[in-house]
PDB file of C-alpha atoms in Angstrom:
ATOM      1  CA  MET J   1     -18.435  -3.599   4.406  1.00  0.00           C
ATOM      2  CA  ALA J   2     -20.517  -4.893   1.639  1.00  0.00           C
ATOM      3  CA  PHE J   3     -18.691  -6.142  -1.037  1.00  0.00           C
ATOM      4  CA  PHE J   4     -19.942  -4.070  -3.565  1.00  0.00           C
ATOM      5  CA  ALA J   5     -19.389  -0.890  -1.350  1.00  0.00           C
ATOM      6  CA  GLN J   6     -15.918  -1.631  -0.485  1.00  0.00           C
ATOM      7  CA  LEU J   7     -15.012  -2.022  -4.667  1.00  0.00           C
ATOM      8  CA  ARG J   8     -16.532   1.227  -4.919  1.00  0.00           C
ATOM      9  CA  GLU J   9     -14.373   2.919  -2.134  1.00  0.00           C
ATOM     10  CA  ASP J  10     -11.136   0.928  -3.501  1.00  0.00           C
ATOM     11  CA  LEU J  11     -12.039   2.019  -7.319  1.00  0.00           C
ATOM     12  CA  GLU J  12     -12.804   6.146  -5.885  1.00  0.00           C
ATOM     13  CA  THR J  13      -9.138   5.693  -4.124  1.00  0.00           C
ATOM     14  CA  ALA J  14      -7.703   4.871  -7.014  1.00  0.00           C
ATOM     15  CA  ARG J  15      -9.047   8.130  -8.408  1.00  0.00           C
ATOM     16  CA  SER J  16      -7.857  10.388  -5.870  1.00  0.00           C
ATOM     17  CA  HIS J  17      -4.662   9.211  -5.595  1.00  0.00           C
ATOM     18  CA  ASP J  18      -3.355   8.697  -9.199  1.00  0.00           C
ATOM     19  CA  PRO J  19      -4.263  11.697 -11.677  1.00  0.00           C
ATOM     20  CA  ALA J  20      -3.863   9.392 -14.649  1.00  0.00           C
ATOM     21  CA  ALA J  21      -6.726   7.174 -13.416  1.00  0.00           C
ATOM     22  CA  ARG J  22      -9.106   7.938 -16.372  1.00  0.00           C
ATOM     23  CA  GLY J  23     -12.421   6.594 -14.660  1.00  0.00           C
ATOM     24  CA  SER J  24     -13.360   3.338 -12.698  1.00  0.00           C
ATOM     25  CA  VAL J  25     -14.184   0.866 -15.454  1.00  0.00           C
ATOM     26  CA  GLU J  26     -10.578   1.694 -16.393  1.00  0.00           C
ATOM     27  CA  ASN J  27      -9.572   1.227 -13.341  1.00  0.00           C
ATOM     28  CA  LEU J  28     -11.300  -1.930 -12.297  1.00  0.00           C
ATOM     29  CA  PHE J  29      -9.560  -3.985 -15.380  1.00  0.00           C
ATOM     30  CA  ILE J  30      -6.113  -2.568 -15.532  1.00  0.00           C
ATOM     31  CA  TYR J  31      -5.018  -1.221 -12.099  1.00  0.00           C
ATOM     32  CA  SER J  32      -2.199  -4.525 -10.768  1.00  0.00           C
ATOM     33  CA  GLY J  33      -2.464  -2.543  -7.251  1.00  0.00           C
ATOM     34  CA  LEU J  34      -6.492  -2.794  -7.017  1.00  0.00           C
ATOM     35  CA  HIS J  35      -5.876  -6.481  -8.385  1.00  0.00           C
ATOM     36  CA  ALA J  36      -3.042  -7.255  -5.691  1.00  0.00           C
ATOM     37  CA  ILE J  37      -5.789  -5.846  -2.461  1.00  0.00           C
ATOM     38  CA  TRP J  38      -8.700  -8.086  -3.711  1.00  0.00           C
ATOM     39  CA  VAL J  39      -7.051 -11.026  -4.218  1.00  0.00           C
ATOM     40  CA  HIS J  40      -5.131 -10.210  -0.480  1.00  0.00           C
ATOM     41  CA  ARG J  41      -9.025  -9.681   1.293  1.00  0.00           C
ATOM     42  CA  LEU J  42      -9.959 -13.143  -0.077  1.00  0.00           C
ATOM     43  CA  THR J  43      -6.431 -15.043   0.868  1.00  0.00           C
ATOM     44  CA  HIS J  44      -5.978 -12.994   4.755  1.00  0.00           C
ATOM     45  CA  LYS J  45      -9.511 -14.642   5.053  1.00  0.00           C
ATOM     46  CA  TRP J  46      -8.238 -18.623   4.190  1.00  0.00           C
ATOM     47  CA  TRP J  47      -5.456 -17.506   5.824  1.00  0.00           C
ATOM     48  CA  ALA J  48      -7.016 -17.667   9.189  1.00  0.00           C
ATOM     49  CA  ASN J  49      -8.331 -21.120   8.858  1.00  0.00           C
ATOM     50  CA  PRO J  50      -5.117 -23.113   9.440  1.00  0.00           C
ATOM     51  CA  SER J  51      -6.848 -25.684   6.745  1.00  0.00           C
ATOM     52  CA  LEU J  52      -7.306 -23.104   3.966  1.00  0.00           C
ATOM     53  CA  ARG J  53      -3.359 -21.804   4.398  1.00  0.00           C
ATOM     54  CA  PHE J  54      -1.487 -23.559   1.569  1.00  0.00           C
ATOM     55  CA  PRO J  55      -4.730 -22.680  -0.966  1.00  0.00           C
ATOM     56  CA  ALA J  56      -4.154 -18.769   0.233  1.00  0.00           C
ATOM     57  CA  ARG J  57      -0.520 -19.006   0.173  1.00  0.00           C
ATOM     58  CA  ALA J  58      -0.844 -20.674  -3.885  1.00  0.00           C
ATOM     59  CA  LEU J  59      -3.078 -17.968  -4.587  1.00  0.00           C
ATOM     60  CA  SER J  60      -0.876 -15.576  -3.160  1.00  0.00           C
ATOM     61  CA  GLN J  61       1.837 -16.282  -5.504  1.00  0.00           C
ATOM     62  CA  ALA J  62      -0.406 -16.758  -8.267  1.00  0.00           C
ATOM     63  CA  ALA J  63      -1.245 -12.827  -8.131  1.00  0.00           C
ATOM     64  CA  ARG J  64       2.258 -12.513  -7.585  1.00  0.00           C
ATOM     65  CA  PHE J  65       2.739 -13.855 -10.630  1.00  0.00           C
ATOM     66  CA  ILE J  66      -0.264 -11.533 -12.590  1.00  0.00           C
ATOM     67  CA  THR J  67       0.537  -8.172 -10.407  1.00  0.00           C
ATOM     68  CA  GLY J  68       4.009  -8.130  -9.930  1.00  0.00           C
ATOM     69  CA  ILE J  69       2.626  -7.317  -6.261  1.00  0.00           C
ATOM     70  CA  GLU J  70       3.589  -9.948  -3.464  1.00  0.00           C
ATOM     71  CA  ILE J  71       1.491  -9.224  -0.431  1.00  0.00           C
ATOM     72  CA  HIS J  72       1.252 -12.224   2.488  1.00  0.00           C
ATOM     73  CA  PRO J  73      -1.862 -14.118   3.404  1.00  0.00           C
ATOM     74  CA  GLY J  74      -0.948 -13.166   6.680  1.00  0.00           C
ATOM     75  CA  ALA J  75      -0.233  -9.361   6.547  1.00  0.00           C
ATOM     76  CA  THR J  76      -3.024  -6.682   8.183  1.00  0.00           C
ATOM     77  CA  ILE J  77      -4.284  -4.254   5.423  1.00  0.00           C
ATOM     78  CA  GLY J  78      -6.256  -1.445   6.494  1.00  0.00           C
ATOM     79  CA  ARG J  79      -8.987   0.787   3.716  1.00  0.00           C
ATOM     80  CA  ARG J  80      -8.333   2.547   0.974  1.00  0.00           C
ATOM     81  CA  PHE J  81      -5.059   1.211   0.724  1.00  0.00           C
ATOM     82  CA  PHE J  82      -3.683   1.903  -2.629  1.00  0.00           C
ATOM     83  CA  ILE J  83      -0.695   0.518  -4.951  1.00  0.00           C
ATOM     84  CA  ASP J  84       0.307   3.108  -7.400  1.00  0.00           C
ATOM     85  CA  HIS J  85       2.123   1.448 -10.108  1.00  0.00           C
ATOM     86  CA  GLY J  86       3.142  -1.720  -8.112  1.00  0.00           C
ATOM     87  CA  MET J  87       5.554  -3.440  -9.781  1.00  0.00           C
ATOM     88  CA  GLY J  88       7.609  -5.292  -6.872  1.00  0.00           C
ATOM     89  CA  VAL J  89       5.959  -4.257  -4.021  1.00  0.00           C
ATOM     90  CA  VAL J  90       6.604  -6.721  -0.985  1.00  0.00           C
ATOM     91  CA  ILE J  91       4.407  -7.172   2.098  1.00  0.00           C
ATOM     92  CA  GLY J  92       5.704  -9.288   4.397  1.00  0.00           C
ATOM     93  CA  GLU J  93       3.550 -12.090   6.663  1.00  0.00           C
ATOM     94  CA  THR J  94       3.383 -10.110  10.391  1.00  0.00           C
ATOM     95  CA  ALA J  95       3.028  -6.021   8.169  1.00  0.00           C
ATOM     96  CA  GLU J  96       0.749  -3.807   9.320  1.00  0.00           C
ATOM     97  CA  ILE J  97      -0.759  -1.647   7.692  1.00  0.00           C
ATOM     98  CA  GLY J  98      -3.476   1.461   8.581  1.00  0.00           C
ATOM     99  CA  ASP J  99      -6.181   3.416   6.944  1.00  0.00           C
ATOM    100  CA  ASP J 100      -5.827   5.807   4.034  1.00  0.00           C
ATOM    101  CA  VAL J 101      -1.863   4.039   2.948  1.00  0.00           C
ATOM    102  CA  MET J 102      -0.736   4.825  -0.598  1.00  0.00           C
ATOM    103  CA  ILE J 103       3.001   3.060  -1.944  1.00  0.00           C
ATOM    104  CA  TYR J 104       4.805   3.063  -4.873  1.00  0.00           C
ATOM    105  CA  HIS J 105       6.442   0.704  -7.102  1.00  0.00           C
ATOM    106  CA  GLY J 106       9.102  -1.039  -5.409  1.00  0.00           C
ATOM    107  CA  VAL J 107       8.658  -0.809  -1.801  1.00  0.00           C
ATOM    108  CA  THR J 108       9.532  -3.664   0.512  1.00  0.00           C
ATOM    109  CA  LEU J 109       7.880  -4.259   3.891  1.00  0.00           C
ATOM    110  CA  GLY J 110      10.157  -6.873   5.039  1.00  0.00           C
ATOM    111  CA  GLY J 111      12.128  -8.648   7.793  1.00  0.00           C
ATOM    112  CA  ARG J 112      15.068  -8.546   9.071  1.00  0.00           C
ATOM    113  CA  SER J 113      15.497 -11.914  11.272  1.00  0.00           C
ATOM    114  CA  LEU J 114      14.547 -15.429  10.917  1.00  0.00           C
ATOM    115  CA  ALA J 115      12.330 -15.937  13.903  1.00  0.00           C
ATOM    116  CA  LYS J 116       8.952 -16.644  14.007  1.00  0.00           C
ATOM    117  CA  VAL J 117       7.679 -13.772  15.298  1.00  0.00           C
ATOM    118  CA  LYS J 118       6.661 -10.308  14.288  1.00  0.00           C
ATOM    119  CA  ARG J 119       9.246  -9.626  12.069  1.00  0.00           C
ATOM    120  CA  HIS J 120       7.781  -6.916   9.846  1.00  0.00           C
ATOM    121  CA  PRO J 121       7.181  -3.233  10.016  1.00  0.00           C
ATOM    122  CA  THR J 122       3.317  -1.481  11.219  1.00  0.00           C
ATOM    123  CA  ILE J 123       2.580   1.478   9.393  1.00  0.00           C
ATOM    124  CA  GLY J 124       0.305   4.136  10.615  1.00  0.00           C
ATOM    125  CA  ASN J 125      -2.297   6.004   9.102  1.00  0.00           C
ATOM    126  CA  ARG J 126      -2.400   8.552   6.126  1.00  0.00           C
ATOM    127  CA  VAL J 127       1.011   7.332   5.025  1.00  0.00           C
ATOM    128  CA  THR J 128       3.109   7.346   2.189  1.00  0.00           C
ATOM    129  CA  ILE J 129       5.669   5.299   0.698  1.00  0.00           C
ATOM    130  CA  GLY J 130       8.127   6.377  -1.546  1.00  0.00           C
ATOM    131  CA  ALA J 131       9.210   3.873  -5.112  1.00  0.00           C
ATOM    132  CA  GLY J 132      12.044   1.495  -4.108  1.00  0.00           C
ATOM    133  CA  ALA J 133      11.608   2.616  -0.351  1.00  0.00           C
ATOM    134  CA  LYS J 134      12.706  -0.105   2.120  1.00  0.00           C
ATOM    135  CA  VAL J 135      11.036  -0.624   6.037  1.00  0.00           C
ATOM    136  CA  LEU J 136      12.226  -3.529   7.301  1.00  0.00           C
ATOM    137  CA  GLY J 137      11.879  -5.009  11.085  1.00  0.00           C
ATOM    138  CA  PRO J 138       9.346  -4.743  13.484  1.00  0.00           C
ATOM    139  CA  ILE J 139       9.065  -1.151  13.453  1.00  0.00           C
ATOM    140  CA  THR J 140       6.264   1.201  13.888  1.00  0.00           C
ATOM    141  CA  ILE J 141       5.940   4.210  10.953  1.00  0.00           C
ATOM    142  CA  GLY J 142       3.498   7.144  12.866  1.00  0.00           C
ATOM    143  CA  ASP J 143       0.408   8.432  11.275  1.00  0.00           C
ATOM    144  CA  ASP J 144       1.293  11.062   8.764  1.00  0.00           C
ATOM    145  CA  CYS J 145       4.403  10.347   7.608  1.00  0.00           C
ATOM    146  CA  ALA J 146       6.176  10.299   4.300  1.00  0.00           C
ATOM    147  CA  VAL J 147       8.690   7.790   3.700  1.00  0.00           C
ATOM    148  CA  GLY J 148      11.110   9.720   0.597  1.00  0.00           C
ATOM    149  CA  ALA J 149      12.245   7.324  -2.390  1.00  0.00           C
ATOM    150  CA  ASN J 150      14.487   3.988  -2.327  1.00  0.00           C
ATOM    151  CA  ALA J 151      15.220   5.446   2.072  1.00  0.00           C
ATOM    152  CA  VAL J 152      16.190   2.385   4.054  1.00  0.00           C
ATOM    153  CA  VAL J 153      14.079   2.482   7.098  1.00  0.00           C
ATOM    154  CA  VAL J 154      15.477  -0.164  10.316  1.00  0.00           C
ATOM    155  CA  LYS J 155      14.130   3.064  12.688  1.00  0.00           C
ATOM    156  CA  ASP J 156      11.003   3.087  14.520  1.00  0.00           C
ATOM    157  CA  ALA J 157       9.374   7.026  13.450  1.00  0.00           C
ATOM    158  CA  PRO J 158       7.251   9.586  15.345  1.00  0.00           C
ATOM    159  CA  PRO J 159       3.636  10.760  13.448  1.00  0.00           C
ATOM    160  CA  ASN J 160       4.258  13.782  11.006  1.00  0.00           C
ATOM    161  CA  SER J 161       7.293  12.684   9.954  1.00  0.00           C
ATOM    162  CA  ILE J 162       9.788  12.614   6.534  1.00  0.00           C
ATOM    163  CA  LEU J 163      12.043   9.513   6.564  1.00  0.00           C
ATOM    164  CA  THR J 164      14.605   9.989   3.873  1.00  0.00           C
ATOM    165  CA  GLY J 165      18.247   8.184   3.257  1.00  0.00           C
ATOM    166  CA  ILE J 166      20.678   4.827   3.856  1.00  0.00           C
ATOM    167  CA  PRO J 167      19.544   4.185   6.877  1.00  0.00           C
ATOM    168  CA  ALA J 168      16.740   6.468   6.800  1.00  0.00           C
ATOM    169  CA  LYS J 169      16.503   9.913   9.404  1.00  0.00           C
ATOM    170  CA  TRP J 170      13.596  11.851  10.254  1.00  0.00           C
ATOM    171  CA  ARG J 171      12.457  15.120  10.899  1.00  0.00           C
ATOM    172  CA  HIS J 172       9.107  16.984  11.063  1.00  0.00           C
ATOM    173  CA  ARG J 173       6.913  17.098   8.668  1.00  0.00           C
ATOM    174  CA  ASP J 174       6.256  21.129   7.899  1.00  0.00           C
ATOM    175  CA  SER J 175       2.757  20.511   6.554  1.00  0.00           C
ATOM    176  CA  GLY J 176       2.111  23.815   4.714  1.00  0.00           C
ATOM    177  CA  LYS J 177       5.204  23.451   2.832  1.00  0.00           C
ATOM    178  CA  GLU J 178       4.962  19.745   1.955  1.00  0.00           C
ATOM    179  CA  MET J 179       1.429  19.733   0.975  1.00  0.00           C
ATOM    180  CA  ALA J 180       2.056  22.458  -1.775  1.00  0.00           C
ATOM    181  CA  PRO J 181       1.811  21.059  -5.293  1.00  0.00           C
ATOM    182  CA  ALA J 182       4.622  21.885  -7.126  1.00  0.00           C
ATOM    183  CA  VAL J 183       2.401  22.424 -10.662  1.00  0.00           C
ATOM    184  CA  ASP J 184      -0.768  23.379 -10.205  1.00  0.00           C
ATOM    185  CA  PRO J 185      -2.977  20.827 -11.020  1.00  0.00           C
ATOM    186  CA  ALA J 186      -5.114  22.305 -13.612  1.00  0.00           C
ATOM    187  CA  GLU J 187      -1.881  22.082 -15.763  1.00  0.00           C
ATOM    188  CA  TYR J 188      -1.963  19.168 -16.694  1.00  0.00           C
ATOM    189  CA  ILE J 189      -5.335  17.349 -15.979  1.00  0.00           C
ATOM    190  CA  ASP J 190      -7.987  17.277 -18.292  1.00  0.00           C
ATOM    191  CA  PRO J 191     -10.877  17.527 -16.619  1.00  0.00           C
ATOM    192  CA  ALA J 192     -13.280  15.899 -19.441  1.00  0.00           C
ATOM    193  CA  MET J 193     -11.359  12.775 -18.806  1.00  0.00           C
ATOM    194  CA  TRP J 194     -12.921  12.974 -15.044  1.00  0.00           C
ATOM    195  CA  ILE J 195     -16.180  12.385 -16.483  1.00  0.00           C
TER     196      ILE J 195
END
């Protein structure tokens, strides 16, 4: 994907996922989640070249210092990935994230082993991971899942599941019930701010 097309897609993703997003120019300069993913894209390319692994790690650590978001250069991340608020997010080296995934602050996609194998989770497409959730080990979270805030997930979950608790247990998602907003967006969004 061309650089400017990808930039535009990222800015549109931020606007579609965050009702507080005021516009693309503001998001371009202040959204730490966007900055972290932009740096990751560069460091991930460098990571593929063994002679550039040190610069990749160095730049990813600089981004961590600035954004509060740590994404290992080895992690594989799909399109339209959005990190809301971001502070305290950690994404491990062998994590794989699908398209249209949204995560909140304090999320860890971490490992449970010191072995040099696939040790981080695989996250499907269209998954939402709530604030403070920990998804640990080489597990798979299926497409269209939602992980509740502060859940600790250590086992696979099938598509269309909701995961809550410590340790998290899954149940099938009732899409009609889960997708209805708790408050009518017209009550708290000023249409003028989208212009």
